[in-house]
């Protein structure tokens, strides 16, 4: 494998990993508050379609991205009301949200199917892009990728270095104790849910405005589900999440690149690579049960009822 | 209980109404089942375009309904049954995965005619039909062989099934006929439709030196990538010229209207028989849509000459001697593959540096 090819693989891996990274970041924050939202795929699709329509009709990509985030937030608000106020089971509500989002996005976007927009273009960062090798991999991307890095850093710092992050984790570990010491459990959880929705919407708009700048039904292709696995894979740590998302990107790109290189391996076997990678990490996490116990929010998936 | 009686009465009234209407030459009801959305700009889109053409061609004589986005499992059976129950005389089921559901429902409705696209199982009231996409692929191969500067053409393949092998082979035979040095790179994406993955595959192929791209998947994403990266590409299923004004060579377009028209007329006249229908250039079921004006003259000429030769039957793409890529002779000299043989292709022609997925 020559240098040029390696460079292309890594660059492509960042592009492929970005939507996963964005959704997974949102879901991680949401889960840290103790809420398990399986509706990522549905929220992503709503983000993709609303972002696309907004950008196509207004001519502004930034407006599209904002609308996509808003759509994701509205979807997650629906989830919040049903699971938090009406105390419905989080798993069931999340699954329903995905089914609902898949159908609704198809309905909303039916007249836009197959249309295209001029998507985000790569911005070559001056100076930095001249760094040999790394410069080409890291600094010749569309703005949403740079944005994803800023968000990642912000989320990482928030979770580990701020009081807000501490509160978030306290609520996720034990909402009743948090409530007892006067932390606003419902408010914290709602904010986490809304952040998750905004990130899913943003990831959706990355799909429909940067990755493949068009709207097609179901165009997210199950990436929301992969992101859910990624959160577990990362054991709720931002650093691992970044690594996981890009590893996934590399695995799915390798599957395509190795075939083009004429490797005599069954394509079906290669298609398994990304899933194999997840499985291996899952096994690794599973074998270290203490580690999992220490990092998974203890109240994950449990309904909080202040009257109890 | 009351409601049940009401329902019975309603059904009785409806049936009476229907039989009376039938005497008065009611339009024939025709149902369509699609696997994707009608706006997919690919497979389902073309079936639906043909459905509309059919209504236009026989004004007042047919009444069509369609169900889109039907998944290839229990859902399909439910949908097909529903269409048969609601009085459709002909039902077109337009995806390979609808084969078994179609046969199951057809058993229960012996008076309804079923036509299944791309299948191979037929019964007294189930016929099958397919388009000779390989004819278009051969011409695409000729164009690609002439256009490529890197002598490497790329092929985004969906699933390892005979239809896909056949089209890859046809592409390569076409390319080799004009360019003995040409090579083909194949990438399987294991999906009919995943714009993101198709984009990645297109990029991966271009990164590896491919300068003409073919796809066997349904989204226009690869055409958009080709346009962005300044290479050429061939569209499939429907006309995707607008997605790559500079890149587009032509699209291999499916045109199902002739078959739909013929089937409806055959059922009307009582001459319909279950057949395995293959339509190609000769019946206008496969078209070369929007041949790009920006192609060099020699390429345009080659496209037109090859098209005419295949259309008139003067030339058949799968004519021996053809060896597979293990060196075994698969088509003897002078023999052209029959439709039954074409349906079972599970080899790559000599020179394709890839093995069959087993």
XYZ file of C-alpha atoms in Angstrom:
666
model
C 0.000 0.000 0.000
C 1.545 3.292 -1.026
C 1.507 6.554 0.859
C -1.023 8.167 -1.444
C -3.525 5.380 -0.914
C -3.100 5.416 2.862
C -3.726 9.130 2.788
C -6.909 8.673 0.819
C -8.156 5.932 3.119
C -7.618 8.026 6.238
C -9.234 11.098 4.684
C -12.239 9.037 3.604
C -12.424 7.418 7.038
C -12.838 10.824 8.662
C -15.709 11.625 6.284
C -17.380 8.267 6.927
C -16.854 8.489 10.665
C -18.209 12.021 11.092
C -21.967 11.318 11.048
C -21.364 8.467 13.488
C -19.289 10.693 15.747
C -21.964 13.399 15.823
C -24.921 11.142 16.647
C -22.879 9.161 19.134
C -21.777 12.325 20.966
C -25.399 13.366 21.399
C -26.425 9.929 22.535
C -23.521 9.719 24.974
C -24.518 12.947 26.703
C -28.127 11.771 26.754
C -27.129 8.437 28.280
C -24.898 10.133 30.834
C -28.070 11.702 32.218
C -29.525 8.202 32.527
C -31.783 8.387 29.477
C -31.502 5.745 26.766
C -32.884 7.102 23.488
C -32.997 4.485 20.739
C -34.617 6.968 18.360
C -31.328 8.162 16.831
C -32.018 6.813 13.356
C -35.433 8.479 13.222
C -34.074 11.811 14.466
C -31.215 11.633 11.973
C -33.616 11.071 9.091
C -35.773 13.979 10.211
C -32.653 16.119 10.424
C -31.587 15.008 6.964
C -34.922 15.774 5.324
C -35.668 19.041 7.147
C -32.115 20.265 6.632
C -32.326 19.432 2.969
C -35.686 21.111 2.405
C -34.613 24.210 4.332
C -31.375 24.471 2.370
C -33.029 23.757 -0.973
C -35.764 26.344 -0.517
C -33.722 29.072 1.151
C -30.477 28.510 -0.703
C -28.564 28.693 2.559
C -26.717 25.625 3.797
C -26.237 27.117 7.246
C -29.966 27.699 7.560
C -30.428 24.071 6.508
C -28.113 22.861 9.247
C -29.912 24.953 11.858
C -33.299 23.653 10.763
C -31.973 20.096 10.853
C -30.840 20.596 14.436
C -34.202 22.108 15.307
C -36.006 19.149 13.736
C -33.854 16.735 15.729
C -34.595 18.685 18.904
C -38.339 18.659 18.278
C -38.223 14.907 17.741
C -36.247 14.432 20.940
C -38.665 16.719 22.779
C -41.442 14.348 21.762
C -39.374 11.516 23.171
C -38.764 13.521 26.341
C -42.426 14.262 26.955
C -43.486 10.664 26.416
C -40.698 9.035 28.402
C -40.260 11.633 31.131
C -43.699 13.070 31.783
C -45.879 10.201 30.664
C -43.292 7.784 32.161
C -43.348 5.455 29.176
C -40.634 2.852 28.808
C -37.571 4.505 27.262
C -36.635 1.592 25.028
C -40.108 1.289 23.565
C -40.447 5.051 23.132
C -37.075 5.273 21.399
C -37.907 2.477 18.997
C -41.249 4.110 18.236
C -39.431 7.389 17.590
C -37.225 5.709 14.985
C -40.186 4.151 13.202
C -42.086 7.433 13.384
C -39.121 9.448 12.122
C -38.503 7.057 9.233
C -42.109 7.334 8.079
C -42.498 11.046 8.697
C -39.266 11.937 6.906
C -40.372 9.905 3.877
C -43.715 11.702 3.927
C -42.284 15.203 4.306
C -39.601 14.625 1.719
C -41.703 12.817 -0.889
C -41.674 15.745 -3.314
C -37.956 16.327 -2.785
C -36.774 12.786 -3.472
C -33.833 12.716 -5.857
C -33.314 16.478 -5.802
C -29.847 17.778 -5.132
C -28.274 20.896 -3.651
C -24.796 22.296 -3.981
C -23.472 20.808 -0.772
C -20.739 22.006 1.555
C -17.367 22.318 -0.090
C -14.046 21.497 1.430
C -12.268 24.366 3.143
C -8.517 24.096 2.965
C -7.133 25.492 6.196
C -4.161 27.729 5.394
C -0.789 26.874 6.954
C -2.075 23.792 8.801
C -2.900 21.972 5.577
C 0.741 22.294 4.560
C 1.887 19.992 7.354
C 3.196 16.948 5.520
C 0.821 13.972 5.465
C -1.339 14.987 8.468
C -2.185 18.313 6.878
C -3.823 16.624 3.904
C -5.745 14.196 6.075
C -7.005 16.648 8.658
C -7.308 20.073 7.106
C -9.023 19.699 3.759
C -12.596 19.012 4.841
C -16.031 20.586 4.742
C -16.954 22.921 7.595
C -19.232 20.412 9.327
C -16.245 18.178 10.000
C -14.347 21.012 11.682
C -17.529 21.771 13.599
C -17.715 18.160 14.757
C -14.219 18.494 16.225
C -15.127 21.674 18.090
C -18.229 19.980 19.499
C -16.224 16.927 20.482
C -13.709 19.021 22.384
C -16.502 21.006 24.030
C -18.359 17.860 25.089
C -15.168 16.269 26.380
C -14.291 19.317 28.449
C -17.852 19.767 29.672
C -18.137 16.192 30.903
C -14.812 16.042 32.685
C -13.874 19.568 33.688
C -17.054 21.461 34.561
C -19.616 21.517 37.340
C -22.326 21.048 34.706
C -20.712 17.799 33.676
C -20.621 16.661 37.260
C -24.317 17.406 37.674
C -25.062 15.550 34.441
C -23.251 12.478 35.694
C -24.786 12.702 39.170
C -28.253 12.669 37.624
C -27.332 9.707 35.453
C -25.840 7.714 38.297
C -28.679 8.144 40.726
C -31.486 10.575 39.968
C -33.084 10.104 43.382
C -29.955 11.077 45.263
C -29.431 13.954 42.857
C -32.998 15.058 43.487
C -32.501 14.783 47.226
C -29.579 17.179 47.159
C -31.616 19.615 45.118
C -30.420 19.013 41.561
C -33.071 19.664 38.904
C -33.233 16.104 37.527
C -35.975 16.686 34.991
C -34.367 19.846 33.651
C -30.962 18.195 33.309
C -32.429 15.185 31.550
C -34.467 17.333 29.178
C -31.386 19.338 28.270
C -29.426 16.164 27.639
C -32.238 14.766 25.505
C -32.467 17.988 23.495
C -28.711 18.032 22.970
C -28.935 14.462 21.696
C -31.678 15.491 19.280
C -29.701 18.469 18.017
C -26.652 16.292 17.375
C -28.712 13.652 15.561
C -30.249 16.400 13.442
C -26.799 17.800 12.702
C -25.570 14.344 11.709
C -28.596 14.006 9.444
C -27.805 17.307 7.764
C -24.219 16.141 7.304
C -25.638 13.229 5.296
C -28.002 15.306 3.151
C -25.903 18.479 2.760
C -22.277 17.352 2.748
C -21.794 13.598 2.366
C -24.336 12.990 -0.418
C -25.953 16.386 -1.016
C -29.478 15.197 -1.864
C -32.541 13.764 -0.209
C -33.435 10.107 -0.594
C -35.638 8.072 1.660
C -33.780 6.166 4.361
C -30.519 7.700 3.232
C -28.899 7.387 6.654
C -28.677 3.646 6.057
C -28.702 2.500 9.692
C -25.944 4.832 10.880
C -28.044 5.807 13.888
C -27.963 2.231 15.084
C -24.223 1.933 14.645
C -23.838 5.087 16.738
C -25.752 3.453 19.566
C -23.278 0.588 19.530
C -20.439 3.118 19.435
C -21.503 4.661 22.728
C -21.192 1.290 24.442
C -17.984 0.640 22.496
C -16.532 3.860 23.894
C -17.642 3.052 27.442
C -19.121 6.548 27.662
C -15.784 8.331 27.182
C -15.380 11.054 24.591
C -11.834 10.060 23.670
C -12.843 6.482 22.952
C -15.849 7.699 21.017
C -13.683 9.633 18.571
C -11.402 6.664 18.171
C -14.354 4.332 17.695
C -16.097 6.494 15.107
C -12.974 6.808 12.966
C -12.083 3.149 13.434
C -15.506 2.355 12.098
C -14.858 4.724 9.236
C -11.579 2.994 8.425
C -13.168 -0.448 8.615
C -15.980 0.423 6.226
C -13.605 2.176 3.815
C -11.146 -0.717 3.914
C -13.948 -3.008 2.867
C -14.329 -1.008 -0.341
C -10.653 -0.225 -0.931
C -9.379 -3.776 -0.504
C -11.853 -4.972 -3.095
C -10.683 -2.363 -5.556
C -7.131 -3.502 -4.965
C -8.183 -6.963 -6.088
C -7.652 -8.739 -2.776
C -8.832 -12.291 -3.106
C -11.104 -12.128 -0.107
C -14.840 -12.678 -0.260
C -16.615 -9.304 -0.301
C -19.120 -10.701 2.167
C -16.318 -11.304 4.604
C -15.034 -7.770 4.070
C -18.493 -6.328 4.589
C -18.395 -7.856 8.047
C -15.252 -5.933 9.057
C -16.948 -2.986 10.767
C -19.235 -5.286 12.699
C -16.379 -7.575 13.571
C -14.545 -4.549 14.951
C -17.517 -3.682 17.163
C -17.848 -7.258 18.295
C -14.209 -7.444 19.297
C -14.468 -4.302 21.368
C -17.727 -5.505 22.872
C -16.014 -8.706 23.923
C -13.144 -6.673 25.340
C -15.533 -4.499 27.326
C -17.550 -7.526 28.367
C -14.499 -9.293 29.728
C -13.737 -6.330 31.903
C -17.004 -6.156 33.742
C -15.747 -3.831 36.418
C -14.781 -1.344 33.771
C -18.195 -1.436 32.222
C -19.858 -1.079 35.567
C -17.717 1.858 36.425
C -18.389 3.792 33.274
C -21.993 3.038 32.364
C -24.464 5.450 33.958
C -26.102 3.387 36.691
C -29.635 4.600 36.134
C -29.479 4.173 32.352
C -32.897 3.424 30.919
C -34.737 3.806 34.222
C -37.691 6.119 34.487
C -37.364 8.816 37.122
C -40.430 9.564 39.204
C -40.020 12.346 41.739
C -43.064 11.129 43.688
C -41.430 7.826 44.605
C -73.670 -9.279 14.988
C -75.520 -6.396 13.468
C -72.400 -5.003 11.917
C -71.569 -8.353 10.444
C -74.919 -8.536 8.689
C -74.406 -5.020 7.453
C -71.025 -5.949 6.137
C -72.438 -8.970 4.342
C -75.127 -6.827 2.800
C -72.590 -4.247 1.762
C -70.384 -6.895 0.182
C -73.364 -8.413 -1.620
C -74.395 -5.024 -2.933
C -70.864 -4.264 -4.039
C -70.489 -7.587 -5.812
C -73.776 -7.086 -7.616
C -72.669 -3.624 -8.560
C -69.357 -4.891 -9.838
C -70.836 -7.634 -11.990
C -73.342 -5.205 -13.457
C -70.557 -2.749 -14.155
C -68.450 -5.434 -15.771
C -71.110 -5.844 -18.400
C -70.920 -2.132 -19.097
C -67.198 -2.457 -19.973
C -65.639 -1.090 -16.818
C -61.957 -0.187 -17.098
C -59.719 -3.116 -16.266
C -58.059 -2.753 -12.867
C -54.295 -3.202 -12.838
C -52.173 -3.221 -9.677
C -48.456 -2.532 -9.193
C -46.236 -3.387 -6.234
C -42.948 -1.482 -5.865
C -40.044 -2.252 -3.590
C -38.881 1.373 -3.291
C -40.359 4.850 -3.341
C -41.635 5.994 -6.752
C -39.256 8.912 -6.438
C -36.099 6.821 -6.122
C -34.950 7.962 -9.567
C -34.117 4.395 -10.326
C -35.921 1.083 -10.449
C -39.329 1.871 -8.931
C -39.433 5.280 -10.569
C -39.243 3.663 -14.002
C -41.940 1.114 -13.240
C -44.189 3.923 -12.136
C -43.413 6.009 -15.202
C -44.506 3.027 -17.316
C -47.678 2.701 -15.265
C -48.592 6.313 -16.052
C -47.776 5.776 -19.736
C -50.047 2.753 -19.726
C -52.962 4.839 -18.431
C -52.271 7.410 -21.119
C -52.058 4.808 -23.866
C -55.390 3.206 -22.956
C -57.529 6.108 -21.750
C -60.608 4.934 -19.874
C -59.757 1.304 -20.425
C -57.463 0.682 -17.474
C -57.505 1.835 -13.894
C -54.178 1.425 -12.138
C -53.203 1.460 -8.494
C -49.782 1.088 -6.951
C -48.296 0.397 -3.558
C -44.758 1.693 -3.009
C -42.081 0.868 -0.443
C -43.234 -2.696 0.056
C -40.650 -4.744 1.900
C -39.812 -8.137 0.484
C -41.367 -10.322 3.163
C -44.722 -10.910 4.809
C -45.690 -7.355 3.930
C -45.495 -8.165 0.247
C -47.898 -11.069 0.610
C -50.390 -8.887 2.455
C -50.191 -6.126 -0.130
C -50.509 -8.466 -3.111
C -53.484 -10.241 -1.519
C -55.138 -6.903 -0.885
C -54.691 -5.897 -4.529
C -56.070 -9.234 -5.744
C -59.055 -8.960 -3.412
C -59.922 -5.484 -4.561
C -60.609 -6.621 -8.093
C -57.338 -6.095 -9.951
C -57.218 -8.325 -13.014
C -53.468 -8.027 -13.484
C -50.879 -7.473 -10.770
C -47.278 -6.581 -11.551
C -44.872 -7.321 -8.711
C -41.619 -5.583 -9.469
C -38.832 -6.942 -7.336
C -36.935 -10.218 -7.214
C -37.831 -10.660 -3.552
C -41.555 -10.638 -4.333
C -41.223 -13.971 -6.153
C -42.458 -16.328 -3.452
C -45.182 -14.025 -2.080
C -46.479 -13.598 -5.645
C -46.670 -17.344 -6.206
C -48.392 -17.869 -2.882
C -51.083 -15.295 -3.566
C -51.472 -16.405 -7.189
C -52.484 -19.858 -5.985
C -55.422 -18.383 -4.120
C -56.556 -16.175 -7.016
C -56.462 -18.341 -10.139
C -58.462 -15.794 -12.153
C -55.995 -12.991 -11.615
C -52.943 -12.653 -13.845
C -49.647 -12.058 -12.055
C -46.489 -10.804 -13.704
C -43.318 -10.902 -11.652
C -40.259 -8.871 -12.651
C -36.833 -10.584 -12.622
C -38.091 -13.888 -11.257
C -37.756 -17.412 -12.633
C -40.767 -19.275 -11.211
C -43.896 -19.473 -13.381
C -47.303 -21.130 -12.928
C -50.584 -21.132 -14.879
C -51.320 -17.536 -13.835
C -47.825 -16.220 -13.074
C -45.553 -14.936 -15.827
C -42.123 -13.350 -15.501
C -40.357 -10.498 -17.256
C -36.970 -8.860 -17.219
C -35.044 -6.260 -19.188
C -31.893 -7.084 -21.117
C -29.822 -4.547 -19.237
C -26.720 -6.396 -20.431
C -27.288 -4.992 -23.929
C -26.966 -1.507 -22.503
C -23.987 -2.589 -20.423
C -22.172 -3.863 -23.492
C -22.560 -0.482 -25.209
C -21.500 1.224 -21.967
C -18.420 -0.985 -21.984
C -17.588 0.057 -25.541
C -17.897 3.734 -24.588
C -15.862 3.218 -21.426
C -13.146 1.297 -23.262
C -12.735 4.177 -25.692
C -12.933 6.936 -23.086
C -10.644 5.600 -20.380
C -7.170 7.096 -20.249
C -6.020 5.096 -17.246
C -7.329 1.906 -18.885
C -9.198 1.174 -15.684
C -12.956 1.245 -15.425
C -14.803 0.837 -12.147
C -17.961 -1.047 -11.322
C -20.007 -0.574 -8.155
C -21.757 -3.914 -7.777
C -24.682 -4.700 -5.517
C -25.182 -8.392 -4.798
C -23.371 -11.423 -6.242
C -26.274 -12.810 -8.295
C -26.399 -13.889 -11.988
C -27.973 -10.606 -13.141
C -25.040 -8.650 -11.745
C -22.384 -11.093 -13.030
C -24.022 -10.935 -16.446
C -23.875 -7.164 -16.552
C -20.272 -6.983 -15.362
C -19.307 -9.541 -18.014
C -21.176 -7.634 -20.721
C -19.474 -4.383 -19.686
C -16.052 -5.948 -19.829
C -16.679 -7.739 -23.138
C -17.745 -4.394 -24.613
C -14.737 -2.572 -23.229
C -12.294 -5.237 -24.354
C -13.727 -5.263 -27.875
C -12.351 -1.758 -28.408
C -9.480 -1.645 -25.920
C -7.434 -4.803 -25.326
C -5.560 -3.205 -22.394
C -8.614 -2.276 -20.376
C -9.037 -3.492 -16.797
C -12.099 -3.471 -14.564
C -12.180 -2.924 -10.817
C -15.239 -4.236 -9.015
C -16.434 -3.161 -5.584
C -19.382 -4.925 -3.941
C -21.462 -2.777 -1.632
C -23.971 -5.484 -0.651
C -26.929 -3.186 -1.079
C -29.246 -2.055 -3.877
C -29.484 1.332 -2.360
C -27.313 3.176 0.166
C -26.283 6.610 -1.144
C -23.577 6.985 1.513
C -21.938 3.668 0.753
C -22.261 4.185 -2.993
C -20.461 7.498 -2.543
C -17.647 5.843 -0.587
C -17.348 3.100 -3.179
C -17.193 5.619 -6.014
C -14.502 7.610 -4.213
C -12.506 4.498 -3.388
C -12.556 3.436 -7.036
C -11.562 6.872 -8.286
C -8.748 7.012 -5.726
C -7.465 3.815 -7.277
C -7.238 5.261 -10.740
C -10.633 4.496 -12.224
C -11.719 7.135 -14.727
C -15.001 5.669 -15.995
C -17.563 4.502 -13.471
C -20.501 2.082 -13.779
C -22.988 1.303 -11.083
C -25.360 -1.510 -10.340
C -27.058 0.305 -7.512
C -30.077 2.585 -7.563
C -29.083 5.985 -6.224
C -27.650 8.813 -8.325
C -24.878 9.315 -5.756
C -22.086 7.742 -7.864
C -22.976 10.012 -10.797
C -22.655 13.010 -8.485
C -19.257 11.825 -7.264
C -18.097 11.317 -10.864
C -19.160 14.848 -11.720
C -17.422 16.310 -8.684
C -14.190 14.471 -9.348
C -14.128 15.049 -13.057
C -14.438 11.524 -14.395
C -17.107 9.907 -16.600
C -19.959 7.637 -15.566
C -22.891 5.645 -16.894
C -26.300 5.858 -15.205
C -28.540 2.912 -14.627
C -32.296 2.210 -14.526
C -33.385 5.775 -15.151
C -32.027 8.884 -16.819
C -29.654 10.544 -14.349
C -28.057 13.002 -16.778
C -29.027 15.949 -14.576
C -26.868 14.633 -11.713
C -23.711 14.855 -13.785
C -24.022 17.156 -16.798
C -20.321 16.794 -17.634
C -19.705 13.265 -16.359
C -22.744 11.541 -17.836
C -22.026 9.284 -20.846
C -25.582 7.964 -21.103
C -28.049 6.176 -18.871
C -29.186 2.622 -19.432
C -32.864 3.310 -18.961
C -35.538 0.690 -18.317
C -38.732 1.273 -20.253
C -41.433 -1.132 -19.121
C -44.312 0.443 -20.994
C -44.274 -1.857 -24.065
C -44.487 -4.911 -21.833
C -47.250 -3.474 -19.658
C -49.280 -2.489 -22.702
C -48.828 -5.868 -24.351
C -49.768 -7.738 -21.192
C -52.950 -5.716 -20.643
C -54.007 -6.256 -24.232
C -53.264 -9.971 -24.084
C -55.361 -10.354 -20.951
C -58.197 -8.386 -22.568
C -58.154 -10.574 -25.670
C -57.822 -13.702 -23.609
C -54.525 -14.583 -25.281
C -52.301 -14.132 -22.216
C -50.058 -17.071 -21.378
C -47.437 -17.312 -18.644
C -44.130 -16.604 -20.342
C -40.616 -15.587 -19.470
C -40.373 -12.295 -21.289
C -37.007 -10.649 -21.930
C -37.174 -7.188 -23.486
C -34.158 -5.331 -24.830
C -33.122 -2.732 -27.395
C -35.299 -4.366 -30.078
C -38.550 -3.794 -28.133
C -37.415 -0.448 -26.699
C -37.553 -1.947 -23.192
C -33.914 -0.945 -22.721
C -32.939 2.509 -23.944
C -29.805 4.594 -24.055
C -31.058 7.818 -22.532
C -29.458 11.247 -22.966
C -26.261 10.342 -24.809
C -24.048 13.267 -23.830
C -23.258 15.806 -26.532
C -19.829 16.413 -25.081
C -18.565 12.942 -26.059
C -15.897 12.726 -28.775
C -17.327 11.896 -32.188
C -15.700 8.471 -32.409
C -17.264 7.470 -29.085
C -20.716 8.691 -30.136
C -20.387 6.796 -33.387
C -19.279 3.627 -31.612
C -22.225 3.900 -29.221
C -24.692 4.282 -32.073
C -23.220 1.541 -34.266
C -23.064 -0.969 -31.416
C -26.587 -0.059 -30.350
C -27.934 -0.620 -33.864
C -26.067 -3.902 -34.280
C -27.513 -5.285 -31.067
C -30.962 -3.880 -31.764
C -31.217 -5.504 -35.173
C -29.943 -8.799 -33.818
C -26.848 -8.632 -36.009
C -24.713 -8.926 -32.894
C -25.324 -10.694 -29.594
C -22.982 -9.728 -26.723
C -22.605 -13.246 -25.353
C -21.352 -15.010 -28.470
C -18.513 -17.522 -28.254
C -15.756 -18.186 -28.001
C -15.746 -16.787 -24.455
C -13.492 -18.074 -21.698
C -14.048 -17.443 -18.026
C -11.297 -16.014 -15.835
C -10.058 -19.455 -14.868
C -9.359 -20.183 -18.509
C -12.293 -22.539 -19.037
C -14.319 -22.117 -22.218
C -17.843 -21.161 -21.150
C -19.333 -20.233 -24.526
C -18.171 -22.316 -27.500
C -17.323 -20.589 -30.780
C -20.364 -19.686 -32.836
C -22.822 -20.194 -29.979
C -24.820 -17.332 -28.482
C -26.116 -17.869 -24.977
C -29.829 -18.603 -24.750
C -31.996 -16.747 -22.245
C -31.997 -19.785 -19.984
C -28.186 -19.821 -20.063
C -27.986 -16.069 -19.558
C -30.123 -16.435 -16.464
C -27.530 -18.703 -14.903
C -24.272 -16.875 -15.514
C -22.027 -17.396 -12.524
C -18.615 -16.710 -13.988
C -16.461 -13.730 -14.894
C -15.045 -13.467 -18.375
C -11.330 -13.854 -18.955
C -9.362 -10.826 -17.841
C -11.557 -9.798 -14.922
C -9.199 -9.847 -11.977
C -11.761 -10.805 -9.374
C -13.250 -14.022 -8.182
C -16.851 -15.039 -7.837
C -18.100 -14.599 -4.311
C -19.052 -17.985 -2.973
